[in-house]
Short mmCIF file of C-alpha atoms and ligand atoms in Angstrom, two decimals:
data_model
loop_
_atom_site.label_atom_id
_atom_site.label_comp_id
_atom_site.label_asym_id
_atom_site.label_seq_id
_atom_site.Cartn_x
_atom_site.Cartn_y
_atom_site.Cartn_z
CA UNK A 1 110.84 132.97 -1.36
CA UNK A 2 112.41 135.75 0.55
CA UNK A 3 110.56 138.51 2.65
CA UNK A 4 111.88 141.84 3.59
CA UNK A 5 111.65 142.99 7.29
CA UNK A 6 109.52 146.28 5.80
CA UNK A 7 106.85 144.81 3.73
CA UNK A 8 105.49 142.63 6.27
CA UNK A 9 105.67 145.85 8.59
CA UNK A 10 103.56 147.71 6.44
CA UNK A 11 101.09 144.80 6.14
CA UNK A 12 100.63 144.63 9.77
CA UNK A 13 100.20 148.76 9.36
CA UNK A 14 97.03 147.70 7.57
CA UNK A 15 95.36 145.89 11.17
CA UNK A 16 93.20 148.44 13.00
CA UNK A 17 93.44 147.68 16.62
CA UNK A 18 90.29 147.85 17.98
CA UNK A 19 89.25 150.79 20.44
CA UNK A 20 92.77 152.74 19.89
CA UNK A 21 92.22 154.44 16.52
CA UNK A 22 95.84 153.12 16.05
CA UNK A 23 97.11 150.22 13.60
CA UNK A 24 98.71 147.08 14.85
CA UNK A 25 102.71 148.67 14.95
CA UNK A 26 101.39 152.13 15.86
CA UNK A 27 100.02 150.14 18.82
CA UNK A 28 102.96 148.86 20.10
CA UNK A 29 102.53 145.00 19.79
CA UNK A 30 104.74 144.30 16.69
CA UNK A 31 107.77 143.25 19.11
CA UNK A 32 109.71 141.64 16.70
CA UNK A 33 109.66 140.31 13.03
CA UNK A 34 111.80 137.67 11.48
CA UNK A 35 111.93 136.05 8.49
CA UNK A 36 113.83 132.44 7.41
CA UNK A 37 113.14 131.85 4.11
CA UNK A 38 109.76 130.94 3.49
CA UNK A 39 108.58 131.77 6.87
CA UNK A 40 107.73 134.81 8.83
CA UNK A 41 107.74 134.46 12.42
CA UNK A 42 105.84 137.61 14.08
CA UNK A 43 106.03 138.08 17.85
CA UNK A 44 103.02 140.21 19.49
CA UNK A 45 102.72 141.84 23.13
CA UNK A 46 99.22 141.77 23.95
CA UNK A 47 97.69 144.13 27.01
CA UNK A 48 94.74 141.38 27.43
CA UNK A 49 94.94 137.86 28.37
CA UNK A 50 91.52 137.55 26.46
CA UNK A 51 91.49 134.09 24.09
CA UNK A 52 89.03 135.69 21.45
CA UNK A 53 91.73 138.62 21.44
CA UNK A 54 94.76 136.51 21.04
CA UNK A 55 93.31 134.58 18.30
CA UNK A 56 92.13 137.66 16.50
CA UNK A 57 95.20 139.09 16.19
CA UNK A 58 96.61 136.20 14.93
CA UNK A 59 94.41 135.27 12.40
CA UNK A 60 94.67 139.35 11.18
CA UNK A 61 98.09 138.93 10.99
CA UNK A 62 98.59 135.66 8.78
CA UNK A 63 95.34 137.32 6.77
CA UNK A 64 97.55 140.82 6.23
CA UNK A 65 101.04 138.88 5.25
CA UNK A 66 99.12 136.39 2.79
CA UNK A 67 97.12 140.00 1.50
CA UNK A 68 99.76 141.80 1.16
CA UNK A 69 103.51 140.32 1.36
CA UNK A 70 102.53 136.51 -0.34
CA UNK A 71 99.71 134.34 -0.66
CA UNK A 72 101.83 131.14 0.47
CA UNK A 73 103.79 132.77 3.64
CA UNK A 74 104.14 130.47 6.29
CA UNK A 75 103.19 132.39 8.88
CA UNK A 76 103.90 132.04 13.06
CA UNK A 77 102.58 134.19 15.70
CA UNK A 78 103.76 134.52 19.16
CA UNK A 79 101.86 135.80 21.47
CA UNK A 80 102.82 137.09 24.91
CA UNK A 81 100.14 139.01 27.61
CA UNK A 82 102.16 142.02 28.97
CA UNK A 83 101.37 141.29 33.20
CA UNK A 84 99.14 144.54 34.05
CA UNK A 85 100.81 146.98 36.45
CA UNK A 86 101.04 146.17 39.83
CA UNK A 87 98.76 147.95 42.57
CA UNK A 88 100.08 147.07 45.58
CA UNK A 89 102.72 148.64 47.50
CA UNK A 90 103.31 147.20 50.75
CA UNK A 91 105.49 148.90 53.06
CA UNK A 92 105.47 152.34 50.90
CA UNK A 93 105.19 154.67 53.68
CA UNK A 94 102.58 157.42 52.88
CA UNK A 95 103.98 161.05 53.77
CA UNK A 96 102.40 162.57 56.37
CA UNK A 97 100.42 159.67 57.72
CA UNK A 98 101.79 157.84 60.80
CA UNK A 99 99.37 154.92 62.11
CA UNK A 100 97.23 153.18 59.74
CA UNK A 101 94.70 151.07 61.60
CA UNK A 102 92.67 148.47 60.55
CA UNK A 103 89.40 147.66 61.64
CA UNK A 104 88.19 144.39 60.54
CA UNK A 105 85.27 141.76 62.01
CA UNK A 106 84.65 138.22 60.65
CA UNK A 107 81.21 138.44 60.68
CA UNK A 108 79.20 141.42 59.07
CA UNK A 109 76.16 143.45 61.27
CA UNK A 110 78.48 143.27 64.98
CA UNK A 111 78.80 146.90 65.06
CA UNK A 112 82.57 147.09 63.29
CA UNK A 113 81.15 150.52 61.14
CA UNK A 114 79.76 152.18 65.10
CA UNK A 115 83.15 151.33 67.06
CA UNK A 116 85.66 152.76 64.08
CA UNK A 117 83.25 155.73 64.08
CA UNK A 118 83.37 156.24 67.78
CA UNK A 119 86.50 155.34 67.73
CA UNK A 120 87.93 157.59 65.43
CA UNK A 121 86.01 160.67 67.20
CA UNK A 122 87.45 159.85 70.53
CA UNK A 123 90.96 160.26 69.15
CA UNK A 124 90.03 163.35 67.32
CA UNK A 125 88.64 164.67 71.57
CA UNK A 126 92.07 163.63 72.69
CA UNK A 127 93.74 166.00 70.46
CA UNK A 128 94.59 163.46 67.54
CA UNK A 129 94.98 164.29 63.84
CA UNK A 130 92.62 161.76 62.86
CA UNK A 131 91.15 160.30 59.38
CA UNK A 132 88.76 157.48 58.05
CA UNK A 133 88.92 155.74 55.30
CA UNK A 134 85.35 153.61 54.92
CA UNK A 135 86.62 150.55 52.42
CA UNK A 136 83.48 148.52 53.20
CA UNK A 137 82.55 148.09 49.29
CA UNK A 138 79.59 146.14 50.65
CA UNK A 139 78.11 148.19 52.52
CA UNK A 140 80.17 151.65 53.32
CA UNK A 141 78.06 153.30 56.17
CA UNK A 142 80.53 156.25 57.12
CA UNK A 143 79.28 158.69 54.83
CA UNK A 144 75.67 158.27 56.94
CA UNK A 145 77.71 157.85 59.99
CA UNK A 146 78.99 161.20 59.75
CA UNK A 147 76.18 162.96 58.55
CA UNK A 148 77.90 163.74 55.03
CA UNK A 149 76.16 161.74 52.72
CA UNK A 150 75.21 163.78 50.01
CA UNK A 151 78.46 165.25 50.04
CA UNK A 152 81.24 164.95 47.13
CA UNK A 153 84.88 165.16 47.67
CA UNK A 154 86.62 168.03 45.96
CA UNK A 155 89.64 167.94 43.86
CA UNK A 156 92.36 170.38 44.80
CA UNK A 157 95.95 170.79 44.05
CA UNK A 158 99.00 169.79 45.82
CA UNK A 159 102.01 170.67 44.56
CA UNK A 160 100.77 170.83 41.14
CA UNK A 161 98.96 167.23 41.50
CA UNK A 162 95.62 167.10 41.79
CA UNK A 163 93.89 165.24 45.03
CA UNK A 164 90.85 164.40 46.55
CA UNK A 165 89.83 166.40 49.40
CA UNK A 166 88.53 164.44 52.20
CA UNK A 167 84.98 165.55 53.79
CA UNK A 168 85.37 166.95 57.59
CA UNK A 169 83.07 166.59 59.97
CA UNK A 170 83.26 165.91 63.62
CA UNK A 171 87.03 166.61 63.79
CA UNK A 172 87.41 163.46 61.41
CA UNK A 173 88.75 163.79 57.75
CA UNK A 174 86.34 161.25 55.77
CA UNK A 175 87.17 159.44 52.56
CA UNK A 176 84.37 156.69 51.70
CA UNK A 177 83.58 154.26 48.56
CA UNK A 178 79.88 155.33 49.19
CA UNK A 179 81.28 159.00 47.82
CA UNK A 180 81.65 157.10 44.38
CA UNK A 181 78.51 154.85 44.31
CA UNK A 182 74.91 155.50 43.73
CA UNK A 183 73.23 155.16 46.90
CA UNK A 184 70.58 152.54 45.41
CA UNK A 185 73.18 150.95 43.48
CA UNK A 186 74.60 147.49 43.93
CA UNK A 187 78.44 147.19 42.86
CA UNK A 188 80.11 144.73 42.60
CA UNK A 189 84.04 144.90 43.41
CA UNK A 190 86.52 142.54 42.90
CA UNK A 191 89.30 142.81 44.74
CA UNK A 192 91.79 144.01 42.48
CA UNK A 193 89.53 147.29 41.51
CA UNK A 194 88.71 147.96 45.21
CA UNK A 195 92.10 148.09 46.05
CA UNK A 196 92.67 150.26 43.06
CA UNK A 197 89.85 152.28 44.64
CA UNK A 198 91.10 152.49 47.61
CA UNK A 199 94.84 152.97 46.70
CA UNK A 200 93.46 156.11 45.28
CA UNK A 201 91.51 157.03 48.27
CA UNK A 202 94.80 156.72 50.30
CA UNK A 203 97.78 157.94 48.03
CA UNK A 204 95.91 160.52 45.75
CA UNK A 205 93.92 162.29 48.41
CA UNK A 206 94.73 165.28 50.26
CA UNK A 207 94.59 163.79 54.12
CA UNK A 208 97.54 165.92 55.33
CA UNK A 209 99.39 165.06 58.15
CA UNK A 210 97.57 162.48 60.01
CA UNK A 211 98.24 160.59 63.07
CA UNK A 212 96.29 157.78 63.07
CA UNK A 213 94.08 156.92 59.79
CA UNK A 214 91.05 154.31 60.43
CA UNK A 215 90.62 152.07 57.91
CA UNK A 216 86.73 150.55 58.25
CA UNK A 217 87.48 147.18 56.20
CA UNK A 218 84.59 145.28 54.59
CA UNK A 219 83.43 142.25 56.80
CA UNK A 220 85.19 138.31 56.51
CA UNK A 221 87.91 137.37 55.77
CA UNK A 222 88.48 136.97 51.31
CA UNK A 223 90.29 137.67 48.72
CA UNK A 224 89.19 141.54 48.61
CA UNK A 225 91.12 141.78 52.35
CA UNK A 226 94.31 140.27 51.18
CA UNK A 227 94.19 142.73 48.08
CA UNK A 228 92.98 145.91 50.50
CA UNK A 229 96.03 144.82 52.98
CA UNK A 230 98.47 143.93 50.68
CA UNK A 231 98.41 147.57 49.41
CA UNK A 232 98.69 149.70 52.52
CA UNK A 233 101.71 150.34 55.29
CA UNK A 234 99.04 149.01 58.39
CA UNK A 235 100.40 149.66 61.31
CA UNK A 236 98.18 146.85 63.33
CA UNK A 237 94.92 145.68 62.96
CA UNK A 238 91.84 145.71 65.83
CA UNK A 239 89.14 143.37 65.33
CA UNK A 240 85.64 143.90 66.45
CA UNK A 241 83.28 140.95 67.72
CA UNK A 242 79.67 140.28 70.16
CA UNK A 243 80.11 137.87 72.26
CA UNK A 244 78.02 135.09 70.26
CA UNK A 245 79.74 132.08 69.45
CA UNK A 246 79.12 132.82 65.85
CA UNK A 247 80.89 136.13 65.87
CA UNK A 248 83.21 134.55 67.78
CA UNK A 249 84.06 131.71 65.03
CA UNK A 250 84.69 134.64 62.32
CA UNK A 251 86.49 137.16 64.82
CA UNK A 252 89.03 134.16 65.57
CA UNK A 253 89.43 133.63 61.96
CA UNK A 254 89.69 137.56 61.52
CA UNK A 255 92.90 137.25 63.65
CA UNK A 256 93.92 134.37 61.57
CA UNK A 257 94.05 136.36 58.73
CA UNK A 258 96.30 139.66 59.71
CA UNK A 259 98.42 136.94 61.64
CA UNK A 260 98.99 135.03 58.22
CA UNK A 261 102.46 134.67 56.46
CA UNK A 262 100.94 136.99 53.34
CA UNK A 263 100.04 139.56 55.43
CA UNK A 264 101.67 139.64 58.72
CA UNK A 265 100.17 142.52 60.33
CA UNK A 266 100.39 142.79 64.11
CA UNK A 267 97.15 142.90 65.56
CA UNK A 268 96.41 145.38 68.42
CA UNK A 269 93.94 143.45 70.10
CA UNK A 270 89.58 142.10 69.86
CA UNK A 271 87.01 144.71 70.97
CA UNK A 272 83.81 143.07 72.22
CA UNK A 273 80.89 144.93 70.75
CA UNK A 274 77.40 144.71 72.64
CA UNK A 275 78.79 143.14 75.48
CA UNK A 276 75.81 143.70 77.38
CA UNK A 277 72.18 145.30 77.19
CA UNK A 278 72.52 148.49 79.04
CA UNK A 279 68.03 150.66 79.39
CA UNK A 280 69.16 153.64 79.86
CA UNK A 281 67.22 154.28 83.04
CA UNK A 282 68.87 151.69 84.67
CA UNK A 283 72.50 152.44 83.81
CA UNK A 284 73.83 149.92 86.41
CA UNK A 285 71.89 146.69 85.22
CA UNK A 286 73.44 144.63 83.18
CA UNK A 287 71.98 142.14 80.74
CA UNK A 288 74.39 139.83 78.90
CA UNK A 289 72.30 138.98 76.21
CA UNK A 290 74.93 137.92 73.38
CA UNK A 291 76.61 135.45 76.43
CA UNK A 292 78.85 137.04 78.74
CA UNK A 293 82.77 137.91 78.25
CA UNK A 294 83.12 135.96 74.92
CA UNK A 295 85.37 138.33 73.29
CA UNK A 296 87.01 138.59 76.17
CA UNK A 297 88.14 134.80 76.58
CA UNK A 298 88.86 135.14 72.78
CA UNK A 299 91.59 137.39 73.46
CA UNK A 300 93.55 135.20 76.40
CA UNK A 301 92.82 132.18 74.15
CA UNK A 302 94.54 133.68 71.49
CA UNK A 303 96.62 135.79 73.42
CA UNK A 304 96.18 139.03 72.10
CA UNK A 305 95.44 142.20 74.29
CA UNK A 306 91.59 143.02 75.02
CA UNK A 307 90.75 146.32 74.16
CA UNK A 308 87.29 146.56 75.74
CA UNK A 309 83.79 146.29 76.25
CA UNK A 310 81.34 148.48 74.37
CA UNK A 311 77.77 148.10 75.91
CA UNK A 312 74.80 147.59 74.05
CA UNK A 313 72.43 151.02 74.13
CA UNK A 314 69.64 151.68 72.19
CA UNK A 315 71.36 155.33 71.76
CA UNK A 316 74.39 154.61 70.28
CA UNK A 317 72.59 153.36 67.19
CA UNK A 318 70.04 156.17 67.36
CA UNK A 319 73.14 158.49 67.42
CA UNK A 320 74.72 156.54 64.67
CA UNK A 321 71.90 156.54 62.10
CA UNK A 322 71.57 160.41 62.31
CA UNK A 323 75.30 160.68 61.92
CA UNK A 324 76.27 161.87 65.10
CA UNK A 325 78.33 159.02 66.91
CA UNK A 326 77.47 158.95 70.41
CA UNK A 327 80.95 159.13 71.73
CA UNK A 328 80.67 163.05 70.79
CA UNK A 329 78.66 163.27 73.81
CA UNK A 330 80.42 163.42 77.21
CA UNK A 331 80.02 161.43 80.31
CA UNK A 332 77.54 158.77 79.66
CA UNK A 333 78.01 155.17 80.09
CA UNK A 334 79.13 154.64 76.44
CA UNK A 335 81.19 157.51 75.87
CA UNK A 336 83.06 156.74 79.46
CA UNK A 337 83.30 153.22 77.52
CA UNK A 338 84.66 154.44 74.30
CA UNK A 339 87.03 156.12 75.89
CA UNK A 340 88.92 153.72 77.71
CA UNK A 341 88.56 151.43 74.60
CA UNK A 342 90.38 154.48 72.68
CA UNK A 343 93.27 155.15 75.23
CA UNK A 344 93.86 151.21 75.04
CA UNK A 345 93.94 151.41 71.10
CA UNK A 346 96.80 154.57 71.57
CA UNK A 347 98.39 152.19 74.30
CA UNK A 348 98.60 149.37 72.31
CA UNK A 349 99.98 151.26 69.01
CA UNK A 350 102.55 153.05 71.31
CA UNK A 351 103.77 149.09 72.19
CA UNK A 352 103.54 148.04 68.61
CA UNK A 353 105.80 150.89 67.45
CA UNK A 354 108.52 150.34 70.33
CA UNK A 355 108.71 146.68 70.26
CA UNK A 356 108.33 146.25 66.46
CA UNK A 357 110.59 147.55 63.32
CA UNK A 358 108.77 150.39 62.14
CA UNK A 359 107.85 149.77 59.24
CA UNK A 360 107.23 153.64 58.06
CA UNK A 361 108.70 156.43 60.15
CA UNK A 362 106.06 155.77 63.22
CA UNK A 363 106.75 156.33 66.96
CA UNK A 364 104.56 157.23 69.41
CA UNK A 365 105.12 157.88 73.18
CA UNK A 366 102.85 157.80 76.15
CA UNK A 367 102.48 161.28 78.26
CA UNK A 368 100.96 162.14 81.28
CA UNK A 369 98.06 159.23 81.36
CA UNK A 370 97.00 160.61 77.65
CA UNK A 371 99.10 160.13 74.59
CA UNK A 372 100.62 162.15 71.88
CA UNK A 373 102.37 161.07 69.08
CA UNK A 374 106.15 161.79 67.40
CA UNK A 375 107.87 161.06 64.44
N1 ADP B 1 76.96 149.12 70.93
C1 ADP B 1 75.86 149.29 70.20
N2 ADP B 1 74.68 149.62 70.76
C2 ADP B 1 73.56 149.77 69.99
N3 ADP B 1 73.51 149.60 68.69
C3 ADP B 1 74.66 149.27 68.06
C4 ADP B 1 75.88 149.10 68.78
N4 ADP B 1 76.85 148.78 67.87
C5 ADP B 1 76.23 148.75 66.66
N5 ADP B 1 74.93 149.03 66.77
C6 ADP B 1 73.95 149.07 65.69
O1 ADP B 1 73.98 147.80 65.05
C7 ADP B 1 73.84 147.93 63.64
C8 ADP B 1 75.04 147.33 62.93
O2 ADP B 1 76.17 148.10 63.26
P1 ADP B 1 77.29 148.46 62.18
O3 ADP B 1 78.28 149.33 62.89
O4 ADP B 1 76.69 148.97 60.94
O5 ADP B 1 77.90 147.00 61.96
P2 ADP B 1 78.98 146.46 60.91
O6 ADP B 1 79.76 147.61 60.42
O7 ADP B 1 79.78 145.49 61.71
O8 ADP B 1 78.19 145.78 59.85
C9 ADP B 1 73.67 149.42 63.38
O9 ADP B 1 72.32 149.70 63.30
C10 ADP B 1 74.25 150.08 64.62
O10 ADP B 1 73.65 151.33 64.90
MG1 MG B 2 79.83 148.40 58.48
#
């Protein structure tokens, strides 16, 4: 028995791959044929690692080569699963953007969605080119946060590339995952497509230039924040906790995770949320209901810098949930608060960037008590 090269290609022209409209070869998973005497040895490139696929494709090819070429072909398939294209990108410096910062929180519900909102309006106040990037696919709340929730990002064109535009309000460009979900809608990421996601949100979107970009990261500390961190440039990380020992168990495993070998980012420093019960009436009187300082001792323990203490006031989630953050007011106790907090996040960045390699083209410098920032 001996087989030519072409006949067996036209049998495997007779497969339809499922899905494609396209035969087997037209496909692109005929690799290479051979033939020693009696045998035909066929090796396939297959885009899924999917058993019932692999054997399929098998069993279509000896069935088309006994069909078609000879009933008593011995025939052997190899099958290798091409390794889907990589997402991440760490270290690609994204044009235009000069501090990404990460805002993370072991434990979900201690206010980590409220400070990166504040926060990222303070820096906006203080003159800063500022954006948001909500990539809590549990629960993104920046779209209510900011009052924009029935709004749809726009695609415009850059260059000749289309992007998304981020929503604007409060001085803040907004990108969210709740833009793409149904409000009453439960999804269901896994980390590969949320980073995906969110590699879109970040690369294919229109931010401009930026000088610090928020990033509100889902709560704990899985799989879906190694894939989310693994694909941005973040400049340093600032983790938000109460002062409860249970918030304080995740928090300290929060800095565990940016400190990790995989993702080595530098972490900026804890921000104790609700640090105390401040009525409103009595601005001066001080309730420490979660347990006094506890962030606070969290930071010398682990010796990272403290960024501050964010009180607990029934207006700063009235504010929140009709998306006006409350730091957009001036001279209250919270907003006097938020902005110390903020000038310590600037402070701290401006240290990261001097003492560390930058990692994209980032340097800021400190000016007269308030900051700017430089390429
Ligand atoms: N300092 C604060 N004072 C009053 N309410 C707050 C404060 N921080 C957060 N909240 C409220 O607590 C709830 C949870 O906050 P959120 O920012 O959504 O937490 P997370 O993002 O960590 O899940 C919200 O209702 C929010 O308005
Ligand atoms: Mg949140």
């Amino acid at each position: 028995m001996k087989f030519n090269r072409k006949d067996i290609l036209k049998a495997l022209e007779t497969i339809s791959v499922s899905g494609e409209g396209k035969n087997m070869v037209e496909s692109g998973a005929v690799q290479n044929i051979m033939t020693f005497g009696d045998e035909v040895v066929v090796d396939l490139l297959l885009t899924t690692p999917a058993l019932h696929i692999k054997k399929r494709a098998e069993v279509d090819v000896m069935k088309a080569i006994h069909e078609h070429v000879h009933q008593k072909a011995k025939v052997k398939v190899n099958i290798k699963v091409q390794a889907p294209e990589k997402t991440e990108i760490k270290g690609k410096a994204i044009p235009g953007i000069k501090n990404i910062i990460a805002v993370a929180s072991g434990k979900g519900g201690v206010g980590k969605s409220t400070v990166t909102a504040n926060l990222a309006v303070n820096l906006a106040k203080m003159g800063f080119k500022v954006g948001l990037l909500d990539s809590d696919i549990y629960g993104p709340s920046m779209p209510m946060m900011f009052d924009v929730q029935t709004e749809k990002p726009l695609s415009v064109n850059v260059d000749g590339k289309s992007k998304m535009k981020p929503i604007e309000n409060h001085g803040v460009k907004l990108l969210s995952i709740g833009f793409f979900t149904k409000p009453n809608q439960a999804v269901i990421w896994r980390g590969p497509m949320a980073a995906k996601a969110l590699n879109q949100m970040i690369f294919d979107a229109a931010w401009g230039e930026l000088d610090f970009l928020l990033v509100d990261l889902p709560p704990g500390t899985g799989d879906i924040h190694l894939s989310i961190m693994q694909s941005l440039p973040i400049t340093g990380a600032v983790v938000v906790s109460t002062p409860q020992n249970v918030a304080l168990a995740d928090a300290r495993k929060g800095v565990a995770m940016f400190q990790q070998e995989s993702i080595d980012v530098p972490v900026l420093g804890i921000i104790e949320n609700m640090a105390y019960f401040t009525p409103e009436e009595l601005p001066d009187n001080k309730y420490y209901i979660f347990g006094k300082e506890g962030a606070k001792m969290l930071a010398e323990d682990l010796n990272v810098p403290f960024l501050g203490q964010i009180p607990l006031v029934q207006s700063i989630r009235e504010a929140g949930d009709i998306g006006h953050p409350a730091a957009l007011q001036d001279n209250t106790p919270f907003s006097r608060a938020f902005e110390v907090l903020t000038q310590n996040v600037v402070q701290e960045t401006v240290k990261r960037n001097n003492s560390l390699p930058p990692t994209e083209v980032i340097k800021i410098t400190t000016m007269a008590g308030c900051s700017a920032v430089n390429k």
